[in-house]
């Protein structure tokens, strides 16, 4: 399975994982307009041609503007994904952290530290990129027998 994991936000982290290959491709982009954000997503989809998009779960923590933005970005992913006949799923960050590190109660900073401890090559990755890497790895672990 070829997946693209996205940590949704104005600054979006992404991670492409092809289960038939070793290694990951990852990065991030930062755009304030929805149109430019969508253009970045389309470019990544064209470059990697994933079969599934795994998004960080949209959460509501009482911040109306942040929640609205997350739902708008998830809607953009669904719209673009549907046009390409791609599945789009939400995956809970703490479920991903639990699959990768054995604890879903880790704070993001702690998870980032453990990611770098296990895979030092991600030391210079942005926080959003690290979140996307954890999402991709967690999805793979949970959905691949004997991963």
mmCIF file with all atom_site columns, N, CA, C and O in Angstrom, residues 82-102:
data_model
loop_
_atom_site.group_PDB
_atom_site.id
_atom_site.type_symbol
_atom_site.label_atom_id
_atom_site.label_alt_id
_atom_site.label_comp_id
_atom_site.label_asym_id
_atom_site.label_entity_id
_atom_site.label_seq_id
_atom_site.pdbx_PDB_ins_code
_atom_site.Cartn_x
_atom_site.Cartn_y
_atom_site.Cartn_z
_atom_site.occupancy
_atom_site.B_iso_or_equiv
_atom_site.pdbx_formal_charge
_atom_site.auth_seq_id
_atom_site.auth_comp_id
_atom_site.auth_asym_id
_atom_site.auth_atom_id
_atom_site.pdbx_PDB_model_num
ATOM 1  N N  . UNK A 1 82  ? -11.264 12.479 -3.550 1.00 0.00 ? 82  UNK A N  1
ATOM 2  C CA . UNK A 1 82  ? -12.393 11.874 -4.255 1.00 0.00 ? 82  UNK A CA 1
ATOM 3  C C  . UNK A 1 82  ? -12.247 12.032 -5.764 1.00 0.00 ? 82  UNK A C  1
ATOM 4  O O  . UNK A 1 82  ? -12.536 11.108 -6.520 1.00 0.00 ? 82  UNK A O  1
ATOM 5  N N  . UNK A 1 83  ? -11.780 13.186 -6.200 1.00 0.00 ? 83  UNK A N  1
ATOM 6  C CA . UNK A 1 83  ? -11.594 13.416 -7.635 1.00 0.00 ? 83  UNK A CA 1
ATOM 7  C C  . UNK A 1 83  ? -10.563 12.453 -8.227 1.00 0.00 ? 83  UNK A C  1
ATOM 8  O O  . UNK A 1 83  ? -10.612 12.136 -9.413 1.00 0.00 ? 83  UNK A O  1
ATOM 9  N N  . UNK A 1 84  ? -9.659  11.959 -7.393 1.00 0.00 ? 84  UNK A N  1
ATOM 10 C CA . UNK A 1 84  ? -8.624  11.013 -7.839 1.00 0.00 ? 84  UNK A CA 1
ATOM 11 C C  . UNK A 1 84  ? -8.953  9.567  -7.435 1.00 0.00 ? 84  UNK A C  1
ATOM 12 O O  . UNK A 1 84  ? -8.116  8.693  -7.535 1.00 0.00 ? 84  UNK A O  1
ATOM 13 N N  . UNK A 1 85  ? -10.167 9.369  -6.914 1.00 0.00 ? 85  UNK A N  1
ATOM 14 C CA . UNK A 1 85  ? -10.639 8.058  -6.468 1.00 0.00 ? 85  UNK A CA 1
ATOM 15 C C  . UNK A 1 85  ? -9.717  7.454  -5.404 1.00 0.00 ? 85  UNK A C  1
ATOM 16 O O  . UNK A 1 85  ? -9.414  6.262  -5.410 1.00 0.00 ? 85  UNK A O  1
ATOM 17 N N  . UNK A 1 86  ? -9.275  8.308  -4.493 1.00 0.00 ? 86  UNK A N  1
ATOM 18 C CA . UNK A 1 86  ? -8.420  7.889  -3.376 1.00 0.00 ? 86  UNK A CA 1
ATOM 19 C C  . UNK A 1 86  ? -9.257  7.799  -2.107 1.00 0.00 ? 86  UNK A C  1
ATOM 20 O O  . UNK A 1 86  ? -10.128 8.633  -1.875 1.00 0.00 ? 86  UNK A O  1
ATOM 21 N N  . UNK A 1 87  ? -8.946  6.813  -1.290 1.00 0.00 ? 87  UNK A N  1
ATOM 22 C CA . UNK A 1 87  ? -9.547  6.765  0.026  1.00 0.00 ? 87  UNK A CA 1
ATOM 23 C C  . UNK A 1 87  ? -8.920  7.822  0.912  1.00 0.00 ? 87  UNK A C  1
ATOM 24 O O  . UNK A 1 87  ? -7.730  8.120  0.788  1.00 0.00 ? 87  UNK A O  1
ATOM 25 N N  . UNK A 1 88  ? -9.726  8.394  1.792  1.00 0.00 ? 88  UNK A N  1
ATOM 26 C CA . UNK A 1 88  ? -9.238  9.377  2.761  1.00 0.00 ? 88  UNK A CA 1
ATOM 27 C C  . UNK A 1 88  ? -9.767  8.948  4.123  1.00 0.00 ? 88  UNK A C  1
ATOM 28 O O  . UNK A 1 88  ? -10.962 8.738  4.284  1.00 0.00 ? 88  UNK A O  1
ATOM 29 N N  . UNK A 1 89  ? -8.862  8.781  5.085  1.00 0.00 ? 89  UNK A N  1
ATOM 30 C CA . UNK A 1 89  ? -9.260  8.387  6.429  1.00 0.00 ? 89  UNK A CA 1
ATOM 31 C C  . UNK A 1 89  ? -8.645  9.336  7.449  1.00 0.00 ? 89  UNK A C  1
ATOM 32 O O  . UNK A 1 89  ? -7.612  9.951  7.195  1.00 0.00 ? 89  UNK A O  1
ATOM 33 N N  . UNK A 1 90  ? -9.320  9.446  8.590  1.00 0.00 ? 90  UNK A N  1
ATOM 34 C CA . UNK A 1 90  ? -8.768  10.174 9.724  1.00 0.00 ? 90  UNK A CA 1
ATOM 35 C C  . UNK A 1 90  ? -8.139  9.157  10.672 1.00 0.00 ? 90  UNK A C  1
ATOM 36 O O  . UNK A 1 90  ? -8.667  8.064  10.846 1.00 0.00 ? 90  UNK A O  1
ATOM 37 N N  . UNK A 1 91  ? -7.025  9.530  11.252 1.00 0.00 ? 91  UNK A N  1
ATOM 38 C CA . UNK A 1 91  ? -6.325  8.643  12.180 1.00 0.00 ? 91  UNK A CA 1
ATOM 39 C C  . UNK A 1 91  ? -5.931  9.468  13.391 1.00 0.00 ? 91  UNK A C  1
ATOM 40 O O  . UNK A 1 91  ? -5.312  10.522 13.262 1.00 0.00 ? 91  UNK A O  1
ATOM 41 N N  . UNK A 1 92  ? -6.302  8.994  14.545 1.00 0.00 ? 92  UNK A N  1
ATOM 42 C CA . UNK A 1 92  ? -6.059  9.695  15.792 1.00 0.00 ? 92  UNK A CA 1
ATOM 43 C C  . UNK A 1 92  ? -4.567  9.730  16.119 1.00 0.00 ? 92  UNK A C  1
ATOM 44 O O  . UNK A 1 92  ? -3.893  8.699  16.084 1.00 0.00 ? 92  UNK A O  1
ATOM 45 N N  . UNK A 1 93  ? -4.060  10.906 16.451 1.00 0.00 ? 93  UNK A N  1
ATOM 46 C CA . UNK A 1 93  ? -2.633  11.078 16.764 1.00 0.00 ? 93  UNK A CA 1
ATOM 47 C C  . UNK A 1 93  ? -2.180  10.179 17.913 1.00 0.00 ? 93  UNK A C  1
ATOM 48 O O  . UNK A 1 93  ? -1.100  9.585  17.860 1.00 0.00 ? 93  UNK A O  1
ATOM 49 N N  . UNK A 1 94  ? -2.990  10.103 18.969 1.00 0.00 ? 94  UNK A N  1
ATOM 50 C CA . UNK A 1 94  ? -2.564  9.290  20.110 1.00 0.00 ? 94  UNK A CA 1
ATOM 51 C C  . UNK A 1 94  ? -2.571  7.802  19.756 1.00 0.00 ? 94  UNK A C  1
ATOM 52 O O  . UNK A 1 94  ? -1.737  7.040  20.259 1.00 0.00 ? 94  UNK A O  1
ATOM 53 N N  . UNK A 1 95  ? -3.463  7.365  18.867 1.00 0.00 ? 95  UNK A N  1
ATOM 54 C CA . UNK A 1 95  ? -3.444  5.967  18.401 1.00 0.00 ? 95  UNK A CA 1
ATOM 55 C C  . UNK A 1 95  ? -2.168  5.689  17.621 1.00 0.00 ? 95  UNK A C  1
ATOM 56 O O  . UNK A 1 95  ? -1.576  4.618  17.742 1.00 0.00 ? 95  UNK A O  1
ATOM 57 N N  . UNK A 1 96  ? -1.745  6.658  16.828 1.00 0.00 ? 96  UNK A N  1
ATOM 58 C CA . UNK A 1 96  ? -0.502  6.504  16.070 1.00 0.00 ? 96  UNK A CA 1
ATOM 59 C C  . UNK A 1 96  ? 0.694   6.434  17.019 1.00 0.00 ? 96  UNK A C  1
ATOM 60 O O  . UNK A 1 96  ? 1.569   5.578  16.870 1.00 0.00 ? 96  UNK A O  1
ATOM 61 N N  . UNK A 1 97  ? 0.723   7.321  18.010 1.00 0.00 ? 97  UNK A N  1
ATOM 62 C CA . UNK A 1 97  ? 1.831   7.317  18.979 1.00 0.00 ? 97  UNK A CA 1
ATOM 63 C C  . UNK A 1 97  ? 1.861   6.007  19.770 1.00 0.00 ? 97  UNK A C  1
ATOM 64 O O  . UNK A 1 97  ? 2.926   5.455  20.033 1.00 0.00 ? 97  UNK A O  1
ATOM 65 N N  . UNK A 1 98  ? 0.688   5.495  20.130 1.00 0.00 ? 98  UNK A N  1
ATOM 66 C CA . UNK A 1 98  ? 0.631   4.228  20.863 1.00 0.00 ? 98  UNK A CA 1
ATOM 67 C C  . UNK A 1 98  ? 1.171   3.084  20.010 1.00 0.00 ? 98  UNK A C  1
ATOM 68 O O  . UNK A 1 98  ? 1.921   2.238  20.493 1.00 0.00 ? 98  UNK A O  1
ATOM 69 N N  . UNK A 1 99  ? 0.811   3.050  18.721 1.00 0.00 ? 99  UNK A N  1
ATOM 70 C CA . UNK A 1 99  ? 1.286   1.988  17.833 1.00 0.00 ? 99  UNK A CA 1
ATOM 71 C C  . UNK A 1 99  ? 2.797   2.057  17.650 1.00 0.00 ? 99  UNK A C  1
ATOM 72 O O  . UNK A 1 99  ? 3.476   1.028  17.646 1.00 0.00 ? 99  UNK A O  1
ATOM 73 N N  . UNK A 1 100 ? 3.338   3.248  17.504 1.00 0.00 ? 100 UNK A N  1
ATOM 74 C CA . UNK A 1 100 ? 4.764   3.409  17.213 1.00 0.00 ? 100 UNK A CA 1
ATOM 75 C C  . UNK A 1 100 ? 5.629   3.322  18.479 1.00 0.00 ? 100 UNK A C  1
ATOM 76 O O  . UNK A 1 100 ? 6.689   2.684  18.461 1.00 0.00 ? 100 UNK A O  1
ATOM 77 N N  . UNK A 1 101 ? 5.164   3.923  19.570 1.00 0.00 ? 101 UNK A N  1
ATOM 78 C CA . UNK A 1 101 ? 6.006   4.030  20.766 1.00 0.00 ? 101 UNK A CA 1
ATOM 79 C C  . UNK A 1 101 ? 5.482   3.257  21.980 1.00 0.00 ? 101 UNK A C  1
ATOM 80 O O  . UNK A 1 101 ? 6.125   3.240  23.016 1.00 0.00 ? 101 UNK A O  1
ATOM 81 N N  . UNK A 1 102 ? 4.302   2.673  21.854 1.00 0.00 ? 102 UNK A N  1
ATOM 82 C CA . UNK A 1 102 ? 3.751   1.899  22.965 1.00 0.00 ? 102 UNK A CA 1
ATOM 83 C C  . UNK A 1 102 ? 2.949   2.703  23.962 1.00 0.00 ? 102 UNK A C  1
ATOM 84 O O  . UNK A 1 102 ? 2.421   2.174  24.917 1.00 0.00 ? 102 UNK A O  1
#
